[in-house]
PDB file of C-alpha atoms in Angstrom:
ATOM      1  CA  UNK A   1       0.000   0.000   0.000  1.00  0.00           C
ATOM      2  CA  UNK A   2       1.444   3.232  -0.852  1.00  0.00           C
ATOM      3  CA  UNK A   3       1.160   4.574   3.093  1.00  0.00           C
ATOM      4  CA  UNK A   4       2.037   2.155   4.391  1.00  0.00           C
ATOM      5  CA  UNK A   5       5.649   2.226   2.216  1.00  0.00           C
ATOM      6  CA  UNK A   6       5.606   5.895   2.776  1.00  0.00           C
ATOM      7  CA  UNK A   7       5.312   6.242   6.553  1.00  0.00           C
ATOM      8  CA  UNK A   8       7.664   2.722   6.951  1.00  0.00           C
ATOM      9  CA  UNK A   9      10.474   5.136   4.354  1.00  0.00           C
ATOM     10  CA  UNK A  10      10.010   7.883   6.980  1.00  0.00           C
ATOM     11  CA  UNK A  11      10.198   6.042  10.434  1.00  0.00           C
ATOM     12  CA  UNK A  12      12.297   3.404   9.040  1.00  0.00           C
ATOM     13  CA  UNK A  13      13.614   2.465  12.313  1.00  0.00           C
ATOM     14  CA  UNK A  14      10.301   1.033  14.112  1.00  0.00           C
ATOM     15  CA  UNK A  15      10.395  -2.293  14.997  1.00  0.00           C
ATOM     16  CA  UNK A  16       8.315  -5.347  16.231  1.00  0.00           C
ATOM     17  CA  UNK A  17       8.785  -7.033  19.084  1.00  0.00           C
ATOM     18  CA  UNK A  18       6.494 -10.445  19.531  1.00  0.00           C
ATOM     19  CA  UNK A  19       6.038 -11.719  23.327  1.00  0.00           C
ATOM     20  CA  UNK A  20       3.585 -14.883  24.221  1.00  0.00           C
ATOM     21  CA  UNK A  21       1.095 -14.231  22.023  1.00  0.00           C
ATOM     22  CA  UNK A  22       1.181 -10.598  21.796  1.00  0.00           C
ATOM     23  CA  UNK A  23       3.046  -7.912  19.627  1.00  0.00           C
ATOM     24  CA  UNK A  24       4.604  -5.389  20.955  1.00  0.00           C
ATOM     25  CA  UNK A  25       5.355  -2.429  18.061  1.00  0.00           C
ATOM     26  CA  UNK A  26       7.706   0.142  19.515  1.00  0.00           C
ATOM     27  CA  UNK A  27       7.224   2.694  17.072  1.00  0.00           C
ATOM     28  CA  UNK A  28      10.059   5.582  17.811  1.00  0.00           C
ATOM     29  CA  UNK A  29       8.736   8.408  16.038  1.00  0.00           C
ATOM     30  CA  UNK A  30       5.882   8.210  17.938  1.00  0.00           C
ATOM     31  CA  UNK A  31       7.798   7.402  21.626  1.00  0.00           C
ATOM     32  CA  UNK A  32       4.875   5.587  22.396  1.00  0.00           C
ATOM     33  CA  UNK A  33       4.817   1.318  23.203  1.00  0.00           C
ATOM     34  CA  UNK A  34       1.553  -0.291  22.311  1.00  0.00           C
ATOM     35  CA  UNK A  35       0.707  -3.787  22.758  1.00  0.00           C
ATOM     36  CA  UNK A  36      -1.885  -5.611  20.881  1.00  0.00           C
ATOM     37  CA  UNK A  37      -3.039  -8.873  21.802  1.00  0.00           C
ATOM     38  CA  UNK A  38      -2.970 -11.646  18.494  1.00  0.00           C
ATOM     39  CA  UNK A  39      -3.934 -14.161  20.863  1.00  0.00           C
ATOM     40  CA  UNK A  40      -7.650 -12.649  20.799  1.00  0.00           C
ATOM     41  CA  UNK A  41      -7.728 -13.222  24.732  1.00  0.00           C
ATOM     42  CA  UNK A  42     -11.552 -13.064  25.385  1.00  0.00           C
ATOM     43  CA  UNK A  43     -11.101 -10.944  28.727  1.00  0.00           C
ATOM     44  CA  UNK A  44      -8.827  -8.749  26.761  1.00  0.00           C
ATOM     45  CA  UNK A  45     -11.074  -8.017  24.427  1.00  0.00           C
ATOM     46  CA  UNK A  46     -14.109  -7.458  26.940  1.00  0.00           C
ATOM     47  CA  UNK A  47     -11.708  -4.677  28.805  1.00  0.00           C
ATOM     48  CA  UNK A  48     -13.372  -1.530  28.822  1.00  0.00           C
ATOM     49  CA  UNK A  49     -10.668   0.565  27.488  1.00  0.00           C
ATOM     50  CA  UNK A  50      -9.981  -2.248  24.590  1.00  0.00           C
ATOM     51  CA  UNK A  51     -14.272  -1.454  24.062  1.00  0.00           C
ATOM     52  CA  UNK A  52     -13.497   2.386  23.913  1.00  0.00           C
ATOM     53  CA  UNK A  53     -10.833   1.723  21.322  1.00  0.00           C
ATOM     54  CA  UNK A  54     -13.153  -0.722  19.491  1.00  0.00           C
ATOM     55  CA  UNK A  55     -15.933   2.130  19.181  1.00  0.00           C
ATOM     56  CA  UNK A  56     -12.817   4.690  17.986  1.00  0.00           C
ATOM     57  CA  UNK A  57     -11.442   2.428  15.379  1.00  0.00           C
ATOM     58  CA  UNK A  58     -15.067   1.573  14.067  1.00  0.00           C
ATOM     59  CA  UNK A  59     -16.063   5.486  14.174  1.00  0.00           C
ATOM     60  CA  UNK A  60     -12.834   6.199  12.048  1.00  0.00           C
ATOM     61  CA  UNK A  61     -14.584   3.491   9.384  1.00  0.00           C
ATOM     62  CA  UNK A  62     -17.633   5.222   9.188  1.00  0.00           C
ATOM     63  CA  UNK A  63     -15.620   8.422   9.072  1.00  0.00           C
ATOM     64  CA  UNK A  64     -13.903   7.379   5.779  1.00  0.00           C
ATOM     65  CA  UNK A  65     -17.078   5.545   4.556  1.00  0.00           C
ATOM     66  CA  UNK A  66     -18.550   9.192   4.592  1.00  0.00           C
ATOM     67  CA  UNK A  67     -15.492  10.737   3.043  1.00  0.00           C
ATOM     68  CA  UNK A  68     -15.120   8.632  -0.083  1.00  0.00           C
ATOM     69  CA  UNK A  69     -18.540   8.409  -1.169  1.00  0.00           C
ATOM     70  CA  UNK A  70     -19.031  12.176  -0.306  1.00  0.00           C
ATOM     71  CA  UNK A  71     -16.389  13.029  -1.908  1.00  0.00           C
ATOM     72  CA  UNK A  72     -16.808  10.883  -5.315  1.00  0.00           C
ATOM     73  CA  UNK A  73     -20.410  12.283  -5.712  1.00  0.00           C
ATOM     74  CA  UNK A  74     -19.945  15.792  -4.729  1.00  0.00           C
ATOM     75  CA  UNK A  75     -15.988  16.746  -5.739  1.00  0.00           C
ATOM     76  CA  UNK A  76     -15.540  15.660  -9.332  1.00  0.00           C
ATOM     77  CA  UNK A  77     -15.582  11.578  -8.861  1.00  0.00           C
ATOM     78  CA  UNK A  78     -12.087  11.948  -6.718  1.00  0.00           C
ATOM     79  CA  UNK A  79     -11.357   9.012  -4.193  1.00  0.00           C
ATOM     80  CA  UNK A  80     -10.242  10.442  -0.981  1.00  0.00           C
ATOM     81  CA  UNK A  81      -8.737   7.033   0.182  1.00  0.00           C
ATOM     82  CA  UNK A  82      -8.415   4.517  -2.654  1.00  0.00           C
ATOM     83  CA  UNK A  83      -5.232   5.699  -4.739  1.00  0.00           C
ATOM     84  CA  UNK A  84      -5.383   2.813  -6.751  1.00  0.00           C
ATOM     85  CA  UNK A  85      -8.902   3.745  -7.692  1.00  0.00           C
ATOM     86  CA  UNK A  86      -7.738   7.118  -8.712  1.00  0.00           C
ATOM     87  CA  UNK A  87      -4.707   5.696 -10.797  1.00  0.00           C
ATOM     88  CA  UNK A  88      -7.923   3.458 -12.832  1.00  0.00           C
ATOM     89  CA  UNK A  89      -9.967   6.259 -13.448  1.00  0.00           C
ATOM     90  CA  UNK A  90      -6.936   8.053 -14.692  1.00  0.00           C
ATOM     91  CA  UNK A  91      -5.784   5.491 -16.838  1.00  0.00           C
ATOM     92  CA  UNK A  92      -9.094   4.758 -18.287  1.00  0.00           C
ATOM     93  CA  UNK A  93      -9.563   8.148 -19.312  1.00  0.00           C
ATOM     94  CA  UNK A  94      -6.488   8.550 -20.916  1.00  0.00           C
ATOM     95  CA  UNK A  95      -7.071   5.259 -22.855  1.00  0.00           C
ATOM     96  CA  UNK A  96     -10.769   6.482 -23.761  1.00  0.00           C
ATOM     97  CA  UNK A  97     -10.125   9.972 -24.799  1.00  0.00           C
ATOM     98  CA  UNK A  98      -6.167  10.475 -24.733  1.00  0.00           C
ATOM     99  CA  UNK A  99      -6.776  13.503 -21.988  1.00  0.00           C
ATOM    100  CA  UNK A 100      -7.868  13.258 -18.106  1.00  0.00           C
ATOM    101  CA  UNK A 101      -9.009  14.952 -15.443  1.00  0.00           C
ATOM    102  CA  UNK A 102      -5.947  17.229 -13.346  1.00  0.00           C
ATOM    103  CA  UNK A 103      -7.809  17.053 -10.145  1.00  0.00           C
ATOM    104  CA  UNK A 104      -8.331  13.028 -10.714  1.00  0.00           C
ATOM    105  CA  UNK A 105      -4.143  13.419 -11.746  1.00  0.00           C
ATOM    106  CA  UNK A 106      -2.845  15.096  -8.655  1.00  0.00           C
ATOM    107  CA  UNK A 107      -4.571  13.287  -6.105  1.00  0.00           C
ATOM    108  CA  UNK A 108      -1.490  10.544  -6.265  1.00  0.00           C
ATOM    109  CA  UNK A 109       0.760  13.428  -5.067  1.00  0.00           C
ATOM    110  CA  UNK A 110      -1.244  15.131  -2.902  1.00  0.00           C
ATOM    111  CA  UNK A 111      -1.846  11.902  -0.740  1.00  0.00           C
ATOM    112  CA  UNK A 112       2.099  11.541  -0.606  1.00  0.00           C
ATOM    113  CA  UNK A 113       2.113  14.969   0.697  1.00  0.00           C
ATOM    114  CA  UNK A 114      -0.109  14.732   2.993  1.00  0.00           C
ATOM    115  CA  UNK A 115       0.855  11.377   4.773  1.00  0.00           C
ATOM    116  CA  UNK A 116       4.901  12.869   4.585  1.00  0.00           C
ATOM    117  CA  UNK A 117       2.997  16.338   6.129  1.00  0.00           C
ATOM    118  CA  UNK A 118       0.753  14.473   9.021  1.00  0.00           C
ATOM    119  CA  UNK A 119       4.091  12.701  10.014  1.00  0.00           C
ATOM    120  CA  UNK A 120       6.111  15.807  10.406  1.00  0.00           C
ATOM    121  CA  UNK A 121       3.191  16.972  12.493  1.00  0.00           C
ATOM    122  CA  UNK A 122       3.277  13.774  14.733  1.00  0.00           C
ATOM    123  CA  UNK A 123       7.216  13.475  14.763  1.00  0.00           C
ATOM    124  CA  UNK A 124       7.531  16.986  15.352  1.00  0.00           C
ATOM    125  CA  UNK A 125       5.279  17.736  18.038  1.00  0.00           C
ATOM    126  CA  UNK A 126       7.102  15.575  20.578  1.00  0.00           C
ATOM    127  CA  UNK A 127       3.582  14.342  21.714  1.00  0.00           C
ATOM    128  CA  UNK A 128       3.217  10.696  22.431  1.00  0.00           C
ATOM    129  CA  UNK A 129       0.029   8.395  23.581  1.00  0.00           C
ATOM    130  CA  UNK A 130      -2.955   9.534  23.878  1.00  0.00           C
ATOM    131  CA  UNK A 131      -2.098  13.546  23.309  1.00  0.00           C
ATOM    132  CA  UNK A 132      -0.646  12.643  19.996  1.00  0.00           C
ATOM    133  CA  UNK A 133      -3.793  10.171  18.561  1.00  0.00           C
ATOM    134  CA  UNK A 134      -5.747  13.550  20.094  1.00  0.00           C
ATOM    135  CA  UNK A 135      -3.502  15.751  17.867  1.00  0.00           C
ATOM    136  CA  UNK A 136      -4.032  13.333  14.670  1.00  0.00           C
ATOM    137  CA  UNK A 137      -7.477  13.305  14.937  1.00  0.00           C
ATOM    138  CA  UNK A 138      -7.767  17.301  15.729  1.00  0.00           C
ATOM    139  CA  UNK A 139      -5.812  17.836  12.372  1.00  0.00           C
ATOM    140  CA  UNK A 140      -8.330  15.076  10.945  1.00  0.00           C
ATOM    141  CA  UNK A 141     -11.170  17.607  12.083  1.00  0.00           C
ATOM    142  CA  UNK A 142      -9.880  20.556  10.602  1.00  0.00           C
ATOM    143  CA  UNK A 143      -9.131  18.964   7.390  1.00  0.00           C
ATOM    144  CA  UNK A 144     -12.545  18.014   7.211  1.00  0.00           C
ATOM    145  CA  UNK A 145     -14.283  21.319   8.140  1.00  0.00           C
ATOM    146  CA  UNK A 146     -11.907  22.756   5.365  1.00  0.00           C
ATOM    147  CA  UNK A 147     -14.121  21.077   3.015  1.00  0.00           C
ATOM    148  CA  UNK A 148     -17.594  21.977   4.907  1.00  0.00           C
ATOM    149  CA  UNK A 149     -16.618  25.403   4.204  1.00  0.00           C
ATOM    150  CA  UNK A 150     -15.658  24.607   0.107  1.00  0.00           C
ATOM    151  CA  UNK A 151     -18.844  22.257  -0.217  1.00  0.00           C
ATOM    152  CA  UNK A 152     -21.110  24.743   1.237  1.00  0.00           C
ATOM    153  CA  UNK A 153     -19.635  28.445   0.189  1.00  0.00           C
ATOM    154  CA  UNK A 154     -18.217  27.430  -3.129  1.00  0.00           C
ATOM    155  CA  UNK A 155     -20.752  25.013  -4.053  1.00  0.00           C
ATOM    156  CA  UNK A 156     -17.957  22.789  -5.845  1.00  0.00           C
ATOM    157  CA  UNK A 157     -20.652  20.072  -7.073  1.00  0.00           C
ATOM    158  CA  UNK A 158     -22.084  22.646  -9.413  1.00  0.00           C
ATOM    159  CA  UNK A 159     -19.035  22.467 -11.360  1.00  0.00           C
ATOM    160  CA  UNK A 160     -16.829  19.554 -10.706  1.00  0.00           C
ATOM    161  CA  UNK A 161     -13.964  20.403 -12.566  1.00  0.00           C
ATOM    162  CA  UNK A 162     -13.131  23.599 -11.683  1.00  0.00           C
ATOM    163  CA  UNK A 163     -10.206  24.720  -9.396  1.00  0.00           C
ATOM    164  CA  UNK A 164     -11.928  24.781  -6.003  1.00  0.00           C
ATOM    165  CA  UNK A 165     -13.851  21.794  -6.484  1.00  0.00           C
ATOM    166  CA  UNK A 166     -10.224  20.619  -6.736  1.00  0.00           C
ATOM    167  CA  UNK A 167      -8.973  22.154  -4.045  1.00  0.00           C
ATOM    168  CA  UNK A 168     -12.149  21.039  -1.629  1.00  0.00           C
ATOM    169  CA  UNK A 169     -11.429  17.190  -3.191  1.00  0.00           C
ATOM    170  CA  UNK A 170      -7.307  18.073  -2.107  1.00  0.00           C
ATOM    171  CA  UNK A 171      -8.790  18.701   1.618  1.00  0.00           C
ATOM    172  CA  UNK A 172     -10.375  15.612   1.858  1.00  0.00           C
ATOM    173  CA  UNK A 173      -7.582  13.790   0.464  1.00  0.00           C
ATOM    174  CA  UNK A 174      -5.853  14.896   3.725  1.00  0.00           C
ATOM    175  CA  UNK A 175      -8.074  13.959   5.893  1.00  0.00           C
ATOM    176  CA  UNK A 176      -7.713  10.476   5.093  1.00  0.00           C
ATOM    177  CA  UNK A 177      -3.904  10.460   4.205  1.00  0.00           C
ATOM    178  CA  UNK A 178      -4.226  12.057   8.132  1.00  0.00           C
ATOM    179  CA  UNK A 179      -6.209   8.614   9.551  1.00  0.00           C
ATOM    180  CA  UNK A 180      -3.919   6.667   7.826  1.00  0.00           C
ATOM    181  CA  UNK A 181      -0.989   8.298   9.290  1.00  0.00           C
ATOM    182  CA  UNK A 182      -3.061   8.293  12.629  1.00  0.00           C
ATOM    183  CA  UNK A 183      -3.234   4.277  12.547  1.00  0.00           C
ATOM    184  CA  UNK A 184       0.301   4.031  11.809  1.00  0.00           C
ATOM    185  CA  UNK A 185       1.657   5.801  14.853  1.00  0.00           C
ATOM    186  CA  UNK A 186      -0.951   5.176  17.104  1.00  0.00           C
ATOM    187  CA  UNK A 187      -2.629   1.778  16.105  1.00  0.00           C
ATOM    188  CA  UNK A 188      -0.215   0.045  14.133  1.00  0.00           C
ATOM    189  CA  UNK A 189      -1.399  -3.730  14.770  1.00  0.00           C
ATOM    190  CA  UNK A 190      -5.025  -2.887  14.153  1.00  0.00           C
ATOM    191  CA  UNK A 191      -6.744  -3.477  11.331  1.00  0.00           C
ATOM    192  CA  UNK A 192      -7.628  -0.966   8.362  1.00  0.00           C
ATOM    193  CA  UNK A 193     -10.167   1.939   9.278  1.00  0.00           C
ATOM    194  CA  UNK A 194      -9.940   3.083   5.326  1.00  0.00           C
ATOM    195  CA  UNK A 195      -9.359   0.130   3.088  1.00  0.00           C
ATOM    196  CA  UNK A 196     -11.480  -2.372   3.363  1.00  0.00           C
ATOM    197  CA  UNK A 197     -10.443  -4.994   0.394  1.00  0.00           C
ATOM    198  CA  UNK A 198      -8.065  -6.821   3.340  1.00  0.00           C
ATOM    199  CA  UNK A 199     -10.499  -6.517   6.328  1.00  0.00           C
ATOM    200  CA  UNK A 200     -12.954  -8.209   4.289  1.00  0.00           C
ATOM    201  CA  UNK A 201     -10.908 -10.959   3.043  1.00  0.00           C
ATOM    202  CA  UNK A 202      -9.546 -11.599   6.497  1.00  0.00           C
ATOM    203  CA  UNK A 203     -12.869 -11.414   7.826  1.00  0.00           C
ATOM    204  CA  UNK A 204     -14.306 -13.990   5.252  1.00  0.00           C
ATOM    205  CA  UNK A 205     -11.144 -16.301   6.273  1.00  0.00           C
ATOM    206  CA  UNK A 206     -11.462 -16.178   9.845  1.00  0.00           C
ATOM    207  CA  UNK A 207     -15.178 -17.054   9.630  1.00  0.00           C
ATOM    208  CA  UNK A 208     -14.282 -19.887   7.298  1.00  0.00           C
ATOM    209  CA  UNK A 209     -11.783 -21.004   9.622  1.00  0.00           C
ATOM    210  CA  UNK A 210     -13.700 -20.853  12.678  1.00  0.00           C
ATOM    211  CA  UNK A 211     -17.280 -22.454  10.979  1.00  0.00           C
ATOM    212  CA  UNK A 212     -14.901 -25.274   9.728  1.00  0.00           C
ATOM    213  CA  UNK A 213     -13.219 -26.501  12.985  1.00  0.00           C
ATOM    214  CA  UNK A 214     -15.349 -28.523  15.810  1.00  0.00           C
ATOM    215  CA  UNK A 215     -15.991 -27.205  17.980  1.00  0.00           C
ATOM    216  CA  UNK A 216     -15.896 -23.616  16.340  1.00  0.00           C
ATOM    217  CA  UNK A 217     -12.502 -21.622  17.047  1.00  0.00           C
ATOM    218  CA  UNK A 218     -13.194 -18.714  19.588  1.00  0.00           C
ATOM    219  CA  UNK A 219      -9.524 -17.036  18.074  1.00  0.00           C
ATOM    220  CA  UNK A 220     -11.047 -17.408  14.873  1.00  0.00           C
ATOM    221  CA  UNK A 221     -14.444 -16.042  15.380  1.00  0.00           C
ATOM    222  CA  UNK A 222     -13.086 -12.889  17.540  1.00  0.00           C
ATOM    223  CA  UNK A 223     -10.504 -11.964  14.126  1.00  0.00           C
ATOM    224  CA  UNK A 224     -13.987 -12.282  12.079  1.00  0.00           C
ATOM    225  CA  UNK A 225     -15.273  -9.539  14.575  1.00  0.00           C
ATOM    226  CA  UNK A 226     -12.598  -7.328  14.557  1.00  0.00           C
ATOM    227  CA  UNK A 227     -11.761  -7.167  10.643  1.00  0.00           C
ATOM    228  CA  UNK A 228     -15.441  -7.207   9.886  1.00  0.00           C
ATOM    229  CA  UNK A 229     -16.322  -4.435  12.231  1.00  0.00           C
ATOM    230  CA  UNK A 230     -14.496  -1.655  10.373  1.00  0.00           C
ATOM    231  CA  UNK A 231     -16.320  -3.294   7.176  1.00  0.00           C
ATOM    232  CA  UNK A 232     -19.472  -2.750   8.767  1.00  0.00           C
ATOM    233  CA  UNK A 233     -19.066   0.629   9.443  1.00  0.00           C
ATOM    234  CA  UNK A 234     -17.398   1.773   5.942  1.00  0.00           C
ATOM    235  CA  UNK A 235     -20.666   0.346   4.646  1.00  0.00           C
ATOM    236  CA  UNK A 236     -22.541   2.463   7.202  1.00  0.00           C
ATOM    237  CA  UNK A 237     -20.494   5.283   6.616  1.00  0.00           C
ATOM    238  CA  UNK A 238     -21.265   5.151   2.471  1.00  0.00           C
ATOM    239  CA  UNK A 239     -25.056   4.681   2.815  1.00  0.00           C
ATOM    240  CA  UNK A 240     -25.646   7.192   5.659  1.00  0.00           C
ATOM    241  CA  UNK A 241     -23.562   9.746   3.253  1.00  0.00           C
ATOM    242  CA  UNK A 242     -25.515   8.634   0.301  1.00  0.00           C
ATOM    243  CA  UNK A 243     -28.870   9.481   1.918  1.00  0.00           C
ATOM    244  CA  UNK A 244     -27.376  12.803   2.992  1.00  0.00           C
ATOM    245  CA  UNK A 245     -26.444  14.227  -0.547  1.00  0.00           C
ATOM    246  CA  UNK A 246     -29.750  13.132  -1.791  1.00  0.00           C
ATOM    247  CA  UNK A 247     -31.603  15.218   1.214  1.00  0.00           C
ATOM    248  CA  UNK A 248     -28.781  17.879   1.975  1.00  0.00           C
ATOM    249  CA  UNK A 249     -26.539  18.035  -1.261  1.00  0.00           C
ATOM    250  CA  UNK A 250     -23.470  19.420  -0.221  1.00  0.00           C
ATOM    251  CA  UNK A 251     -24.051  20.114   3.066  1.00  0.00           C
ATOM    252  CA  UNK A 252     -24.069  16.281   3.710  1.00  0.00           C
ATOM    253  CA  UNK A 253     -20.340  17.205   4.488  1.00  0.00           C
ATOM    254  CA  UNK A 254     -20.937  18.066   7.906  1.00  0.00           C
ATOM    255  CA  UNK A 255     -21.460  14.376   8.839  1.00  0.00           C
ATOM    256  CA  UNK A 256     -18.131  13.275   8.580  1.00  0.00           C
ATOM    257  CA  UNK A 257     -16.857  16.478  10.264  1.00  0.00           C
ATOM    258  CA  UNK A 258     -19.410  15.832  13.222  1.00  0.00           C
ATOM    259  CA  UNK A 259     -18.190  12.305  13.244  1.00  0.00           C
ATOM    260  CA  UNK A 260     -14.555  13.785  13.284  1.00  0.00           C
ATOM    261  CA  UNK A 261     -15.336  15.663  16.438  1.00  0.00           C
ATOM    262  CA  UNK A 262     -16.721  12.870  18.419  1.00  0.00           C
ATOM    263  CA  UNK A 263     -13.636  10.795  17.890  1.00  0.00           C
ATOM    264  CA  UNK A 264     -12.233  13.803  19.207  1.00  0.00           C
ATOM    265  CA  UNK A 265     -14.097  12.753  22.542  1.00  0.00           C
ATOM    266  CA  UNK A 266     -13.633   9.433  22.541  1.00  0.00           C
ATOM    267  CA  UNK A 267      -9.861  10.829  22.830  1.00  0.00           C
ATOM    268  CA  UNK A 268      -8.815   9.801  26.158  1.00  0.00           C
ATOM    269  CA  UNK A 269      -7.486  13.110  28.336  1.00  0.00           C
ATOM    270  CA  UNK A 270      -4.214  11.310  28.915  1.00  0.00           C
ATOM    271  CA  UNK A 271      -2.300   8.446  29.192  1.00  0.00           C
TER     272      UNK A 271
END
């Protein structure tokens, strides 16, 4: 994935420690030690702070669920998430009619940028823990409101190809390159809160595995829960965004920002 090879060419000195069962990334960009348990330990995953960081993870799904159908419909058919998406849609319109759409073109760069800009942010703000997921997700926000104020001053649906519809598609672009960078630092063993493709398939294997063993494989069953939960809210995220442009046009924007600034709460204070 290209962030993923990004952020891994800037850190470049992370590394992964596994202990009984459980991996332990130590991440030093971030100064921060998180543990995630593979061992899908029941009482683990019943913890009430493991819960609150269930709810986050799954709210940053339905985030980007929101963002990349919003932005699709309303900004000029631009994926805010899915490069490879963007380099199709490039490439078929180049093969169709030899020319293509800049906005559609510079949406490869501008997601470098703004994963290469998000980890400056995180690297150079010292923070660690819970202040620096809180500063991610803050930058997340504003990123987002950027485009409630584009969508709903500028109007940039009512002419998709023009320069602030590209600029307003550029915004979201770095909101998501920002909750990718976000996962990276702060929740590097989890799974995906933006692309779904390998949260689905692992979901559909765990569930395989666990229906195919006898008795059925708890370890199994709680990996199909926590791949297919970020699934579940992507799919949320896209239909609840999809009823808002048909009812609210562009203003349907402010749902992912609102969404933004309740993962904001769901912050803990501190560490």
């Amino acid at each position: 994935m290209i962030s993923v090879a990004l952020i891994s060419i800037l850190s470049c000195t992370g590394s992964v420690i596994t202990n009984g069962g459980k991996v332990v990334c130590v991440n030093p960009a971030s100064r921060w030690q998180i543990n995630w348990d593979t061992s899908f330990d029941p009482v683990q995953w019943k913890n009430p702070d493991l819960r609150s960081e269930k709810h986050l993870l799954t709210l940053l799904s339905v985030i980007a669920g929101m963002t990349e159908l919003l932005g699709f419909i309303t900004l000029g058919n631009i994926f805010a998430a899915h490069m490879t998406g963007n380099l199709v849609l490039v490439a078929a319109d180049l093969v169709s009619s030899g020319s293509m759409k800049i906005a559609q073109a510079l949406t490869i760069p501008m997601f470098v940028l703004a994963i290469a800009g998000t980890w400056l942010i995180a690297t150079r703000s010292k923070a660690s823990g819970a202040a620096l997921l809180r500063l991610l997700l803050v930058t997340q926000f504003a990123f987002l409101v950027a485009v409630v104020v584009l969508a709903n001053t500028l109007q940039p649906s009512l002419n998709p190809h023009r320069l602030l519809t590209g600029i307003a598609a550029m915004m979201a672009i770095c909101a998501m390159g920002c909750q990718f960078t976000l996962r990276y630092f702060c929740f590097p063993q989890a799974p995906s809160t933006v692309v779904m493709t390998s949260n689905l398939a692992n979901a559909v294997l765990s569930f395989v595995g666990a229906i195919a063993r006898t008795p059925a494989s708890n370890a199994d069953m709680l990996s199909f829960e926590r791949h297919f939960r970020p699934v579940c809210g992507f799919v949320i995220g896209g239909a609840s965004a999809a009823l808002a442009v048909y009812f609210m046009g562009s203003f349907a924007w402010v749902l992912p920002a609102a969404c933004a600034a309740i993962a904001i709460q769901l912050c803990p204070r501190q560490d």
